[in-house]
């Protein structure tokens, strides 16, 4: 005997491709659909609506279809409260727990739809029936968009942060996902509009990115830069330092190597042993980064090295001088590392996650691993700029599903100075 479920789609479901994708999912998974109601939005602001019955031969098949539809924004027409199952122990999630996307999500609790705070992909959702006092209350009040009052609330938690007794959402009942939609007006930051191409007019794109960066800062937003050593190697160091100094960077996420070569450039005029201006390799230049690490360790860390005058230029110098938070996440291949580098992987993840949750705009500059790590923590609504000379890197990062992303396949050594010139032009 066949089974069925009624689902609804709302929004700009036609031009975003959402409706077509949902029809395809049903057919690809051996189901059938019957459109019961369909209203087309007839203006740029008017949304469309589709109500359809999905039918399958058995409950298992229907569940798999509904699961895929749910990820694309189709929600049950008869919502029920989400199923909550207590975690049996720390870091142990119940079987069948709901694994999040990076799209804005709500869960239904006691008849009320609760926005899930700090949304990111591949997490569990934990519901708090009411505000707890102490640390938990303080944690909620620290969230960027925490609701007022003392009512119930929901948040994401990575698996290693689950605590015994946490009420974890299981199954997919009582969950609404709001995937990005294609906007009806053309703009630089728009779902499915950024694209990846080395042939786009880069000057025009950089100008639009600069305009968006200025707008974010004017609105009181925070900008996170995720930078790789190539920023130093290609000569973009001074331009990025200018942006930090002038207040256009609020947070920096990088690895041990970025900081080492930035400070090496200050101390010896080289980056990984190469003079970034003449492209010569000075005698013993290959040892400069090791000397740099030793000198910073001797000073006690990067802030201490700046304080004693050991470091007086560059990105890390400007971060210290202008109170810009930086997170240096270590890896197994690091030399040293610097005292400021976080070598515990979980601690580093948590530090990156805090930055990602605070960011309104993220610029990812020629670093695949750190960009993927930060990108996995971002909601799909955060503006993302990804720049790399390798198109595969840009594609991989944009494919994670950001609603507002721009990808540029170009030399970061050209991009950052040009961006700085555009951003700072109006101030001169």
Short mmCIF file of C-alpha atoms in Angstrom, two decimals:
data_model
loop_
_atom_site.label_atom_id
_atom_site.label_comp_id
_atom_site.label_asym_id
_atom_site.label_seq_id
_atom_site.Cartn_x
_atom_site.Cartn_y
_atom_site.Cartn_z
CA UNK A 1 0.00 0.00 0.00
CA UNK A 2 1.35 3.42 -0.96
CA UNK A 3 1.92 6.18 1.61
CA UNK A 4 1.91 9.94 1.13
CA UNK A 5 2.87 13.25 2.73
CA UNK A 6 1.82 16.82 1.92
CA UNK A 7 4.64 19.36 1.66
CA UNK A 8 4.83 23.08 0.91
CA UNK A 9 7.33 25.35 -0.82
CA UNK A 10 7.30 29.11 -0.37
CA UNK A 11 9.42 31.97 -1.67
CA UNK A 12 11.06 32.66 -5.03
CA UNK A 13 10.83 28.96 -5.76
CA UNK A 14 10.68 29.27 -9.55
CA UNK A 15 13.66 31.49 -10.43
CA UNK A 16 15.80 29.95 -7.67
CA UNK A 17 15.28 26.51 -9.20
CA UNK A 18 13.91 25.16 -5.91
CA UNK A 19 10.64 23.86 -7.35
CA UNK A 20 12.32 22.14 -10.30
CA UNK A 21 14.87 20.54 -7.96
CA UNK A 22 12.11 19.19 -5.70
CA UNK A 23 10.19 17.71 -8.62
CA UNK A 24 13.38 16.01 -9.78
CA UNK A 25 14.10 14.59 -6.32
CA UNK A 26 10.68 12.93 -6.11
CA UNK A 27 11.04 11.30 -9.53
CA UNK A 28 14.67 10.27 -9.04
CA UNK A 29 13.78 8.49 -5.78
CA UNK A 30 10.91 6.52 -7.35
CA UNK A 31 8.12 8.62 -5.91
CA UNK A 32 5.24 10.56 -7.43
CA UNK A 33 3.83 14.02 -6.80
CA UNK A 34 0.52 15.76 -7.31
CA UNK A 35 0.47 19.57 -7.20
CA UNK A 36 -2.65 20.56 -5.27
CA UNK A 37 -2.10 24.32 -5.23
CA UNK A 38 0.29 26.61 -7.10
CA UNK A 39 0.44 30.40 -6.85
CA UNK A 40 2.97 32.35 -8.93
CA UNK A 41 4.50 35.57 -7.62
CA UNK A 42 3.84 38.26 -10.22
CA UNK A 43 6.27 40.93 -9.03
CA UNK A 44 9.88 41.11 -7.82
CA UNK A 45 8.76 41.10 -4.20
CA UNK A 46 5.79 38.71 -4.38
CA UNK A 47 6.62 35.13 -3.43
CA UNK A 48 5.31 31.95 -5.03
CA UNK A 49 3.69 29.01 -3.26
CA UNK A 50 3.38 25.32 -4.09
CA UNK A 51 1.52 22.65 -2.14
CA UNK A 52 1.93 19.07 -3.30
CA UNK A 53 1.27 15.52 -2.18
CA UNK A 54 4.27 13.21 -2.38
CA UNK A 55 3.54 9.49 -2.73
CA UNK A 56 5.80 6.44 -2.41
CA UNK A 57 5.37 2.68 -2.32
CA UNK A 58 6.51 2.31 1.31
CA UNK A 59 7.32 4.43 4.39
CA UNK A 60 11.08 4.01 4.01
CA UNK A 61 11.06 5.37 0.47
CA UNK A 62 8.76 8.21 1.47
CA UNK A 63 11.04 9.12 4.36
CA UNK A 64 14.07 9.31 2.08
CA UNK A 65 12.17 11.53 -0.36
CA UNK A 66 10.91 13.84 2.38
CA UNK A 67 14.44 14.04 3.78
CA UNK A 68 15.86 15.25 0.48
CA UNK A 69 12.96 17.64 -0.08
CA UNK A 70 13.49 19.06 3.38
CA UNK A 71 17.12 19.91 2.57
CA UNK A 72 15.84 21.94 -0.39
CA UNK A 73 13.29 23.92 1.63
CA UNK A 74 10.13 21.84 1.27
CA UNK A 75 8.36 21.59 4.62
CA UNK A 76 5.46 19.42 5.83
CA UNK A 77 2.08 21.10 5.55
CA UNK A 78 1.03 19.77 8.97
CA UNK A 79 3.99 20.69 11.24
CA UNK A 80 4.38 18.94 14.56
CA UNK A 81 6.76 19.57 17.42
CA UNK A 82 10.31 18.33 16.94
CA UNK A 83 11.28 15.07 18.62
CA UNK A 84 13.72 15.65 21.49
CA UNK A 85 15.88 12.89 22.91
CA UNK A 86 18.23 13.42 25.89
CA UNK A 87 21.91 12.74 25.25
CA UNK A 88 22.95 9.72 27.31
CA UNK A 89 26.49 10.96 27.95
CA UNK A 90 28.91 13.73 27.06
CA UNK A 91 29.79 13.73 23.33
CA UNK A 92 27.17 11.02 22.63
CA UNK A 93 24.26 12.04 20.40
CA UNK A 94 21.08 9.94 20.20
CA UNK A 95 20.60 7.69 17.19
CA UNK A 96 18.81 9.40 14.36
CA UNK A 97 19.82 12.90 15.47
CA UNK A 98 19.15 15.70 12.98
CA UNK A 99 22.35 16.82 11.23
CA UNK A 100 22.14 20.48 10.21
CA UNK A 101 22.72 22.26 6.93
CA UNK A 102 24.28 25.73 6.94
CA UNK A 103 20.96 27.36 6.03
CA UNK A 104 18.75 29.31 8.46
CA UNK A 105 16.77 26.71 10.39
CA UNK A 106 13.85 26.66 12.84
CA UNK A 107 12.62 23.90 15.14
CA UNK A 108 9.11 23.62 16.57
CA UNK A 109 8.83 23.34 20.35
CA UNK A 110 5.54 23.49 22.26
CA UNK A 111 3.82 24.91 19.19
CA UNK A 112 6.40 27.69 18.69
CA UNK A 113 8.99 27.94 15.94
CA UNK A 114 12.40 28.65 17.45
CA UNK A 115 15.25 29.97 15.29
CA UNK A 116 18.35 27.82 15.68
CA UNK A 117 21.16 30.05 16.91
CA UNK A 118 24.72 29.85 15.55
CA UNK A 119 23.64 27.78 12.58
CA UNK A 120 26.36 25.84 10.77
CA UNK A 121 26.53 22.58 8.86
CA UNK A 122 27.07 19.10 10.31
CA UNK A 123 25.95 19.87 13.86
CA UNK A 124 23.24 18.64 16.21
CA UNK A 125 20.40 20.90 17.36
CA UNK A 126 19.87 21.24 21.11
CA UNK A 127 16.68 22.76 22.54
CA UNK A 128 16.69 24.52 25.91
CA UNK A 129 13.14 24.64 27.36
CA UNK A 130 13.94 27.88 29.20
CA UNK A 131 16.94 30.00 30.00
CA UNK A 132 19.17 28.51 32.63
CA UNK A 133 21.01 30.79 34.99
CA UNK A 134 24.77 31.05 35.35
CA UNK A 135 26.99 30.08 32.44
CA UNK A 136 24.14 28.92 30.22
CA UNK A 137 22.25 32.18 30.56
CA UNK A 138 25.42 34.15 29.87
CA UNK A 139 26.11 31.98 26.84
CA UNK A 140 22.70 32.71 25.39
CA UNK A 141 22.99 36.45 25.99
CA UNK A 142 26.33 36.42 24.15
CA UNK A 143 24.77 35.10 20.92
CA UNK A 144 24.63 37.59 18.07
CA UNK A 145 20.88 37.33 17.61
CA UNK A 146 19.72 35.80 20.85
CA UNK A 147 16.00 36.33 21.43
CA UNK A 148 14.90 38.42 24.37
CA UNK A 149 13.17 37.07 27.43
CA UNK A 150 13.54 33.80 29.25
CA UNK A 151 11.62 31.50 26.94
CA UNK A 152 12.84 28.36 25.16
CA UNK A 153 15.65 28.57 22.62
CA UNK A 154 17.62 26.33 20.30
CA UNK A 155 21.24 26.21 19.20
CA UNK A 156 23.64 24.09 17.20
CA UNK A 157 26.32 22.06 18.92
CA UNK A 158 29.23 20.19 17.38
CA UNK A 159 29.33 16.57 18.47
CA UNK A 160 32.22 16.98 20.89
CA UNK A 161 30.30 19.74 22.71
CA UNK A 162 27.22 17.61 23.49
CA UNK A 163 26.62 17.23 27.22
CA UNK A 164 24.75 14.48 29.01
CA UNK A 165 21.07 15.43 29.28
CA UNK A 166 21.06 17.85 26.34
CA UNK A 167 17.72 17.67 24.52
CA UNK A 168 18.81 16.79 21.00
CA UNK A 169 16.48 17.04 18.00
CA UNK A 170 16.04 13.62 16.38
CA UNK A 171 14.32 12.78 13.10
CA UNK A 172 13.08 15.55 10.83
CA UNK A 173 9.67 16.33 12.25
CA UNK A 174 9.19 19.92 13.38
CA UNK A 175 12.15 21.35 11.44
CA UNK A 176 12.08 24.11 8.83
CA UNK A 177 15.03 24.94 6.60
CA UNK A 178 15.24 28.14 4.58
CA UNK A 179 17.75 27.63 1.73
CA UNK A 180 19.05 30.63 -0.23
CA UNK A 181 17.02 31.97 -3.11
CA UNK A 182 18.17 33.72 -6.25
CA UNK A 183 17.47 37.45 -5.80
CA UNK A 184 15.49 39.13 -8.56
CA UNK A 185 17.87 42.07 -8.79
CA UNK A 186 21.47 41.78 -9.99
CA UNK A 187 24.15 42.44 -7.38
CA UNK A 188 27.72 41.39 -6.65
CA UNK A 189 26.81 39.23 -3.65
CA UNK A 190 23.97 36.99 -4.72
CA UNK A 191 23.14 33.31 -4.67
CA UNK A 192 24.36 31.59 -7.86
CA UNK A 193 25.61 34.93 -9.19
CA UNK A 194 29.22 35.04 -8.05
CA UNK A 195 30.38 32.15 -10.19
CA UNK A 196 33.95 31.07 -10.83
CA UNK A 197 35.76 32.46 -13.82
CA UNK A 198 39.24 33.75 -14.59
CA UNK A 199 37.79 35.82 -17.43
CA UNK A 200 35.42 38.06 -15.52
CA UNK A 201 36.33 41.78 -15.47
CA UNK A 202 38.29 41.68 -12.20
CA UNK A 203 38.58 45.47 -11.74
CA UNK A 204 34.81 45.79 -11.73
CA UNK A 205 34.36 42.85 -9.36
CA UNK A 206 37.00 44.12 -6.93
CA UNK A 207 35.33 47.53 -6.97
CA UNK A 208 32.01 45.94 -5.99
CA UNK A 209 33.70 43.91 -3.24
CA UNK A 210 35.29 47.10 -1.92
CA UNK A 211 31.90 48.81 -1.92
CA UNK A 212 30.38 45.92 0.02
CA UNK A 213 33.27 45.94 2.49
CA UNK A 214 32.77 49.63 3.17
CA UNK A 215 29.02 49.07 3.56
CA UNK A 216 29.50 46.25 6.08
CA UNK A 217 31.80 48.42 8.18
CA UNK A 218 29.49 51.44 7.93
CA UNK A 219 26.65 49.27 9.25
CA UNK A 220 28.75 48.18 12.23
CA UNK A 221 29.45 44.70 10.86
CA UNK A 222 32.56 42.60 11.41
CA UNK A 223 34.99 41.44 8.73
CA UNK A 224 37.01 38.24 9.05
CA UNK A 225 40.06 37.67 6.85
CA UNK A 226 41.26 34.10 6.33
CA UNK A 227 44.77 34.36 4.93
CA UNK A 228 47.42 31.96 3.67
CA UNK A 229 51.19 32.42 3.33
CA UNK A 230 50.73 33.28 -0.36
CA UNK A 231 49.53 36.71 0.77
CA UNK A 232 53.06 37.31 2.06
CA UNK A 233 54.90 35.48 -0.73
CA UNK A 234 53.14 37.48 -3.48
CA UNK A 235 53.80 40.88 -1.94
CA UNK A 236 50.28 41.64 -0.71
CA UNK A 237 51.44 41.94 2.90
CA UNK A 238 51.61 45.74 3.04
CA UNK A 239 48.18 46.16 1.46
CA UNK A 240 46.53 43.79 3.94
CA UNK A 241 48.36 45.54 6.79
CA UNK A 242 46.88 48.84 5.54
CA UNK A 243 43.37 47.41 5.68
CA UNK A 244 43.99 46.22 9.23
CA UNK A 245 45.42 49.59 10.25
CA UNK A 246 42.51 51.52 8.75
CA UNK A 247 39.90 49.42 10.57
CA UNK A 248 38.58 47.25 7.72
CA UNK A 249 39.63 43.96 9.32
CA UNK A 250 38.15 42.95 12.67
CA UNK A 251 39.46 39.39 12.90
CA UNK A 252 42.23 37.36 11.29
CA UNK A 253 42.30 33.58 10.89
CA UNK A 254 45.51 32.01 9.62
CA UNK A 255 48.10 29.34 10.23
CA UNK A 256 51.49 29.34 11.85
CA UNK A 257 53.16 29.77 8.45
CA UNK A 258 51.34 33.02 7.64
CA UNK A 259 52.48 34.70 10.84
CA UNK A 260 56.03 33.32 10.55
CA UNK A 261 56.56 34.62 7.02
CA UNK A 262 54.90 37.95 7.79
CA UNK A 263 57.33 38.51 10.68
CA UNK A 264 60.22 37.07 8.63
CA UNK A 265 59.49 39.76 6.03
CA UNK A 266 59.76 42.38 8.77
CA UNK A 267 62.97 40.96 10.24
CA UNK A 268 64.86 39.89 7.11
CA UNK A 269 63.03 41.24 4.08
CA UNK A 270 62.28 37.71 2.88
CA UNK A 271 59.36 35.30 2.80
CA UNK A 272 60.36 31.64 2.96
CA UNK A 273 63.87 32.79 2.18
CA UNK A 274 63.01 34.81 -0.95
CA UNK A 275 63.28 38.58 -1.21
CA UNK A 276 59.70 39.56 -2.13
CA UNK A 277 60.88 42.67 -3.99
CA UNK A 278 63.92 41.45 -5.97
CA UNK A 279 62.89 37.75 -6.01
CA UNK A 280 66.48 36.89 -5.09
CA UNK A 281 67.41 34.16 -2.63
CA UNK A 282 69.87 35.66 -0.13
CA UNK A 283 72.61 33.53 1.38
CA UNK A 284 71.17 31.55 4.30
CA UNK A 285 67.74 32.86 3.34
CA UNK A 286 66.26 29.39 3.77
CA UNK A 287 67.04 29.71 7.51
CA UNK A 288 65.28 33.03 8.00
CA UNK A 289 61.92 31.55 9.01
CA UNK A 290 63.61 29.36 11.64
CA UNK A 291 65.52 32.36 12.99
CA UNK A 292 62.23 34.28 13.09
CA UNK A 293 60.46 31.57 15.06
CA UNK A 294 63.31 31.40 17.56
CA UNK A 295 63.32 35.17 18.07
CA UNK A 296 59.57 35.33 18.70
CA UNK A 297 59.73 32.38 21.11
CA UNK A 298 62.53 34.14 22.97
CA UNK A 299 60.36 37.26 23.24
CA UNK A 300 57.44 35.22 24.59
CA UNK A 301 55.01 35.63 21.68
CA UNK A 302 53.91 38.03 18.95
CA UNK A 303 52.46 40.77 21.24
CA UNK A 304 55.62 40.66 23.33
CA UNK A 305 57.80 40.86 20.20
CA UNK A 306 55.86 43.95 19.11
CA UNK A 307 56.10 45.51 22.56
CA UNK A 308 59.88 45.21 22.68
CA UNK A 309 60.33 46.54 19.14
CA UNK A 310 61.42 43.26 17.62
CA UNK A 311 58.54 43.51 15.11
CA UNK A 312 57.48 46.92 13.82
CA UNK A 313 55.63 46.32 10.54
CA UNK A 314 53.33 43.91 8.78
CA UNK A 315 49.96 42.26 9.29
CA UNK A 316 50.65 40.72 12.71
CA UNK A 317 52.14 44.01 13.92
CA UNK A 318 49.02 45.92 12.87
CA UNK A 319 46.77 43.31 14.49
CA UNK A 320 48.56 43.78 17.82
CA UNK A 321 48.69 47.57 17.57
CA UNK A 322 45.01 47.87 16.60
CA UNK A 323 43.55 45.17 18.91
CA UNK A 324 42.49 42.95 16.02
CA UNK A 325 41.84 39.42 17.24
CA UNK A 326 43.90 36.77 15.47
CA UNK A 327 43.65 33.00 15.61
CA UNK A 328 46.62 30.95 14.41
CA UNK A 329 45.60 27.33 14.00
CA UNK A 330 48.47 24.86 13.91
CA UNK A 331 49.07 21.81 11.73
CA UNK A 332 51.26 18.74 11.90
CA UNK A 333 53.78 20.25 9.46
CA UNK A 334 54.44 23.50 11.37
CA UNK A 335 57.97 24.61 12.19
CA UNK A 336 58.29 25.85 15.76
CA UNK A 337 55.51 26.68 16.13
CA UNK A 338 55.11 30.25 17.37
CA UNK A 339 53.90 30.52 20.99
CA UNK A 340 50.66 32.09 19.74
CA UNK A 341 49.79 29.11 17.52
CA UNK A 342 47.02 26.88 18.86
CA UNK A 343 48.28 23.31 18.53
CA UNK A 344 45.25 21.52 19.99
CA UNK A 345 42.93 20.78 17.03
CA UNK A 346 39.68 21.00 19.01
CA UNK A 347 40.73 24.22 20.71
CA UNK A 348 41.66 25.67 17.32
CA UNK A 349 38.29 24.63 15.86
CA UNK A 350 36.45 26.32 18.69
CA UNK A 351 38.47 29.51 18.26
CA UNK A 352 37.77 29.58 14.51
CA UNK A 353 34.11 28.86 15.18
CA UNK A 354 33.80 31.85 17.51
CA UNK A 355 35.21 34.12 14.82
CA UNK A 356 33.00 32.66 12.11
CA UNK A 357 29.85 33.17 14.16
CA UNK A 358 30.70 36.85 14.69
CA UNK A 359 31.58 37.62 11.07
CA UNK A 360 29.26 39.48 8.72
CA UNK A 361 31.71 39.23 5.82
CA UNK A 362 34.59 36.81 5.23
CA UNK A 363 37.47 37.21 2.80
CA UNK A 364 39.29 33.95 2.07
CA UNK A 365 42.70 34.66 0.56
CA UNK A 366 44.67 31.77 -0.97
CA UNK A 367 44.38 29.16 1.74
CA UNK A 368 42.31 26.07 1.00
CA UNK A 369 42.50 24.23 4.33
CA UNK A 370 41.84 27.20 6.61
CA UNK A 371 39.13 28.51 4.29
CA UNK A 372 37.33 25.16 4.30
CA UNK A 373 37.61 25.00 8.10
CA UNK A 374 36.10 28.47 8.51
CA UNK A 375 33.60 27.95 5.69
CA UNK A 376 32.16 24.88 7.41
CA UNK A 377 31.30 27.06 10.41
CA UNK A 378 29.52 29.79 8.44
CA UNK A 379 25.78 30.15 7.89
CA UNK A 380 24.82 30.41 4.23
CA UNK A 381 23.78 34.05 4.73
CA UNK A 382 27.30 35.34 5.50
CA UNK A 383 28.93 37.30 2.66
CA UNK A 384 31.95 35.35 1.40
CA UNK A 385 34.74 36.40 -0.93
CA UNK A 386 37.09 33.62 -2.06
CA UNK A 387 40.24 34.45 -4.01
CA UNK A 388 42.73 31.88 -5.28
CA UNK A 389 44.84 31.31 -8.37
CA UNK A 390 43.55 27.72 -8.46
CA UNK A 391 39.94 27.56 -9.76
CA UNK A 392 39.37 24.21 -8.01
CA UNK A 393 39.91 25.91 -4.64
CA UNK A 394 37.34 28.61 -5.39
CA UNK A 395 34.82 26.07 -6.69
CA UNK A 396 35.17 23.87 -3.63
CA UNK A 397 34.55 26.76 -1.27
CA UNK A 398 31.61 28.26 -3.14
CA UNK A 399 29.96 24.85 -3.53
CA UNK A 400 29.46 24.69 0.24
CA UNK A 401 26.22 26.64 -0.32
CA UNK A 402 26.71 30.27 0.59
CA UNK A 403 23.81 32.51 -0.35
CA UNK A 404 26.08 35.52 -0.81
CA UNK A 405 29.39 34.49 -2.35
CA UNK A 406 31.85 35.90 -4.86
CA UNK A 407 34.68 33.78 -6.24
CA UNK A 408 37.68 35.16 -8.09
CA UNK A 409 40.37 33.11 -9.83
CA UNK A 410 43.26 35.53 -9.73
CA UNK A 411 46.60 36.27 -8.09
CA UNK A 412 46.07 37.34 -4.48
CA UNK A 413 49.13 39.57 -4.88
CA UNK A 414 47.12 41.64 -7.33
CA UNK A 415 43.74 41.35 -5.64
CA UNK A 416 44.62 42.62 -2.15
CA UNK A 417 46.51 45.79 -3.21
CA UNK A 418 43.78 46.66 -5.71
CA UNK A 419 41.08 46.08 -3.09
CA UNK A 420 42.94 48.27 -0.59
CA UNK A 421 43.25 51.06 -3.17
CA UNK A 422 39.51 50.96 -3.87
CA UNK A 423 38.51 50.77 -0.21
CA UNK A 424 40.78 53.55 0.93
CA UNK A 425 40.43 55.81 -2.12
CA UNK A 426 37.50 57.78 -0.69
CA UNK A 427 39.37 58.44 2.55
CA UNK A 428 42.38 60.09 0.90
#
